[in-house]
């Protein structure tokens, strides 16, 4: 009697590389004082996670990153006496929250990738 080993079929799609790269780029840009430019990788991470990733946890982590980035952005845009740049106007606590939310997205992507790998 012979037995054949079959690997389990993938149940969900992979996280796009653009989401992973964007989740690493956001904290680098925020810490490097390019907070307004960091809107581009935040949007890429959110759209990529919502459109192409089947993992609900990755979607939630991308949404968390977007919300934590949007709060200081909206505050900066609505203030009449704000600084000339978002980086100078953002409170350091918001920068820390954005970096933490990005770290949560990176960790979630890593854990989702490990869940999708077949058991050996």
PDB file of C-alpha atoms in Angstrom:
ATOM      1  CA  UNK A   1       0.000   0.000   0.000  1.00  0.00           C
ATOM      2  CA  UNK A   2       1.422   3.351  -0.965  1.00  0.00           C
ATOM      3  CA  UNK A   3       0.502   6.683   0.415  1.00  0.00           C
ATOM      4  CA  UNK A   4       0.951   9.946  -1.358  1.00  0.00           C
ATOM      5  CA  UNK A   5       1.519  13.170   0.385  1.00  0.00           C
ATOM      6  CA  UNK A   6      -0.303  16.171  -0.923  1.00  0.00           C
ATOM      7  CA  UNK A   7       0.236  19.656   0.278  1.00  0.00           C
ATOM      8  CA  UNK A   8      -2.840  21.541   1.397  1.00  0.00           C
ATOM      9  CA  UNK A   9      -4.264  23.962  -1.102  1.00  0.00           C
ATOM     10  CA  UNK A  10      -3.826  27.607  -0.394  1.00  0.00           C
ATOM     11  CA  UNK A  11      -7.024  28.996   0.972  1.00  0.00           C
ATOM     12  CA  UNK A  12      -6.212  32.643   0.502  1.00  0.00           C
ATOM     13  CA  UNK A  13      -4.077  34.812  -1.661  1.00  0.00           C
ATOM     14  CA  UNK A  14      -0.638  36.034  -0.740  1.00  0.00           C
ATOM     15  CA  UNK A  15       0.044  39.463   0.642  1.00  0.00           C
ATOM     16  CA  UNK A  16       1.330  41.589  -2.235  1.00  0.00           C
ATOM     17  CA  UNK A  17       4.987  42.647  -1.980  1.00  0.00           C
ATOM     18  CA  UNK A  18       3.923  46.283  -2.349  1.00  0.00           C
ATOM     19  CA  UNK A  19       2.035  46.045   0.954  1.00  0.00           C
ATOM     20  CA  UNK A  20       5.088  44.626   2.705  1.00  0.00           C
ATOM     21  CA  UNK A  21       7.441  47.244   1.276  1.00  0.00           C
ATOM     22  CA  UNK A  22       4.995  50.034   2.066  1.00  0.00           C
ATOM     23  CA  UNK A  23       4.589  48.874   5.641  1.00  0.00           C
ATOM     24  CA  UNK A  24       8.370  49.138   6.060  1.00  0.00           C
ATOM     25  CA  UNK A  25       8.563  52.518   4.273  1.00  0.00           C
ATOM     26  CA  UNK A  26       6.028  54.308   6.480  1.00  0.00           C
ATOM     27  CA  UNK A  27       8.024  54.323   9.750  1.00  0.00           C
ATOM     28  CA  UNK A  28      11.230  55.161   7.882  1.00  0.00           C
ATOM     29  CA  UNK A  29       9.575  58.192   6.291  1.00  0.00           C
ATOM     30  CA  UNK A  30       7.870  59.361   9.479  1.00  0.00           C
ATOM     31  CA  UNK A  31      11.054  59.070  11.539  1.00  0.00           C
ATOM     32  CA  UNK A  32      13.053  60.660   8.713  1.00  0.00           C
ATOM     33  CA  UNK A  33      10.773  63.742   8.811  1.00  0.00           C
ATOM     34  CA  UNK A  34       8.982  62.967   5.519  1.00  0.00           C
ATOM     35  CA  UNK A  35       5.583  62.431   7.119  1.00  0.00           C
ATOM     36  CA  UNK A  36       3.525  64.005   4.342  1.00  0.00           C
ATOM     37  CA  UNK A  37       5.222  61.863   1.689  1.00  0.00           C
ATOM     38  CA  UNK A  38       4.446  58.804   3.842  1.00  0.00           C
ATOM     39  CA  UNK A  39       0.828  59.150   2.701  1.00  0.00           C
ATOM     40  CA  UNK A  40       1.776  57.331  -0.513  1.00  0.00           C
ATOM     41  CA  UNK A  41       2.916  54.061   1.133  1.00  0.00           C
ATOM     42  CA  UNK A  42       0.017  54.256   3.603  1.00  0.00           C
ATOM     43  CA  UNK A  43      -2.453  54.348   0.710  1.00  0.00           C
ATOM     44  CA  UNK A  44      -0.579  51.591  -1.138  1.00  0.00           C
ATOM     45  CA  UNK A  45      -0.651  49.381   1.970  1.00  0.00           C
ATOM     46  CA  UNK A  46      -4.364  49.967   2.534  1.00  0.00           C
ATOM     47  CA  UNK A  47      -5.451  49.453  -1.066  1.00  0.00           C
ATOM     48  CA  UNK A  48      -3.214  46.428  -1.532  1.00  0.00           C
ATOM     49  CA  UNK A  49      -4.446  44.807   1.663  1.00  0.00           C
ATOM     50  CA  UNK A  50      -8.099  45.465   0.920  1.00  0.00           C
ATOM     51  CA  UNK A  51      -8.039  44.431  -2.732  1.00  0.00           C
ATOM     52  CA  UNK A  52      -5.598  41.551  -2.922  1.00  0.00           C
ATOM     53  CA  UNK A  53      -5.100  40.000   0.479  1.00  0.00           C
ATOM     54  CA  UNK A  54      -7.525  37.395   1.753  1.00  0.00           C
ATOM     55  CA  UNK A  55      -6.374  37.620   5.366  1.00  0.00           C
ATOM     56  CA  UNK A  56      -8.707  39.597   7.586  1.00  0.00           C
ATOM     57  CA  UNK A  57      -5.988  40.393  10.147  1.00  0.00           C
ATOM     58  CA  UNK A  58      -3.801  42.036   7.493  1.00  0.00           C
ATOM     59  CA  UNK A  59      -6.763  44.135   6.370  1.00  0.00           C
ATOM     60  CA  UNK A  60      -7.419  45.272   9.927  1.00  0.00           C
ATOM     61  CA  UNK A  61      -3.765  46.112  10.560  1.00  0.00           C
ATOM     62  CA  UNK A  62      -3.619  48.140   7.327  1.00  0.00           C
ATOM     63  CA  UNK A  63      -6.782  49.987   8.346  1.00  0.00           C
ATOM     64  CA  UNK A  64      -5.263  50.678  11.774  1.00  0.00           C
ATOM     65  CA  UNK A  65      -2.161  52.135  10.129  1.00  0.00           C
ATOM     66  CA  UNK A  66      -4.319  54.321   7.887  1.00  0.00           C
ATOM     67  CA  UNK A  67      -6.378  55.659  10.789  1.00  0.00           C
ATOM     68  CA  UNK A  68      -3.322  56.405  12.935  1.00  0.00           C
ATOM     69  CA  UNK A  69      -1.769  58.272  10.008  1.00  0.00           C
ATOM     70  CA  UNK A  70      -4.972  60.099   9.065  1.00  0.00           C
ATOM     71  CA  UNK A  71      -5.548  61.606  12.522  1.00  0.00           C
ATOM     72  CA  UNK A  72      -2.461  63.891  12.587  1.00  0.00           C
ATOM     73  CA  UNK A  73      -2.893  64.612   8.873  1.00  0.00           C
ATOM     74  CA  UNK A  74      -6.449  65.861   9.366  1.00  0.00           C
ATOM     75  CA  UNK A  75      -5.412  67.860  12.425  1.00  0.00           C
ATOM     76  CA  UNK A  76      -2.599  69.492  10.435  1.00  0.00           C
ATOM     77  CA  UNK A  77      -4.884  70.268   7.482  1.00  0.00           C
ATOM     78  CA  UNK A  78      -7.652  71.794   9.605  1.00  0.00           C
ATOM     79  CA  UNK A  79      -5.496  73.933  11.890  1.00  0.00           C
ATOM     80  CA  UNK A  80      -5.176  77.527  10.809  1.00  0.00           C
ATOM     81  CA  UNK A  81      -1.987  78.112  12.811  1.00  0.00           C
ATOM     82  CA  UNK A  82      -0.259  74.864  11.892  1.00  0.00           C
ATOM     83  CA  UNK A  83       3.396  74.425  11.022  1.00  0.00           C
ATOM     84  CA  UNK A  84       4.505  74.519   7.380  1.00  0.00           C
ATOM     85  CA  UNK A  85       5.036  70.747   7.299  1.00  0.00           C
ATOM     86  CA  UNK A  86       3.275  67.749   8.783  1.00  0.00           C
ATOM     87  CA  UNK A  87       6.511  66.475  10.328  1.00  0.00           C
ATOM     88  CA  UNK A  88       6.987  69.676  12.324  1.00  0.00           C
ATOM     89  CA  UNK A  89       3.330  69.860  13.363  1.00  0.00           C
ATOM     90  CA  UNK A  90       2.905  66.211  14.390  1.00  0.00           C
ATOM     91  CA  UNK A  91       3.150  65.406  18.075  1.00  0.00           C
ATOM     92  CA  UNK A  92       5.841  62.799  18.832  1.00  0.00           C
ATOM     93  CA  UNK A  93       3.168  60.530  20.332  1.00  0.00           C
ATOM     94  CA  UNK A  94       1.433  60.371  16.960  1.00  0.00           C
ATOM     95  CA  UNK A  95       4.724  59.497  15.303  1.00  0.00           C
ATOM     96  CA  UNK A  96       5.169  56.712  17.847  1.00  0.00           C
ATOM     97  CA  UNK A  97       1.640  55.449  17.191  1.00  0.00           C
ATOM     98  CA  UNK A  98       2.241  55.409  13.445  1.00  0.00           C
ATOM     99  CA  UNK A  99       5.488  53.478  13.901  1.00  0.00           C
ATOM    100  CA  UNK A 100       3.740  51.038  16.262  1.00  0.00           C
ATOM    101  CA  UNK A 101       0.832  50.546  13.845  1.00  0.00           C
ATOM    102  CA  UNK A 102       3.288  49.925  11.025  1.00  0.00           C
ATOM    103  CA  UNK A 103       5.139  47.396  13.178  1.00  0.00           C
ATOM    104  CA  UNK A 104       1.808  45.693  13.862  1.00  0.00           C
ATOM    105  CA  UNK A 105       1.146  45.497  10.117  1.00  0.00           C
ATOM    106  CA  UNK A 106       4.620  44.062   9.473  1.00  0.00           C
ATOM    107  CA  UNK A 107       4.118  41.461  12.208  1.00  0.00           C
ATOM    108  CA  UNK A 108       0.644  40.590  10.921  1.00  0.00           C
ATOM    109  CA  UNK A 109       1.957  40.108   7.376  1.00  0.00           C
ATOM    110  CA  UNK A 110       4.716  37.862   8.706  1.00  0.00           C
ATOM    111  CA  UNK A 111       2.301  35.768  10.771  1.00  0.00           C
ATOM    112  CA  UNK A 112      -0.147  35.504   7.857  1.00  0.00           C
ATOM    113  CA  UNK A 113       2.657  34.286   5.622  1.00  0.00           C
ATOM    114  CA  UNK A 114       3.626  31.640   8.178  1.00  0.00           C
ATOM    115  CA  UNK A 115       0.012  30.454   8.500  1.00  0.00           C
ATOM    116  CA  UNK A 116      -0.197  29.969   4.740  1.00  0.00           C
ATOM    117  CA  UNK A 117       2.935  27.854   4.483  1.00  0.00           C
ATOM    118  CA  UNK A 118       2.274  24.135   4.321  1.00  0.00           C
ATOM    119  CA  UNK A 119       3.253  22.082   7.374  1.00  0.00           C
ATOM    120  CA  UNK A 120       6.374  19.996   6.919  1.00  0.00           C
TER     121      UNK A 120
END
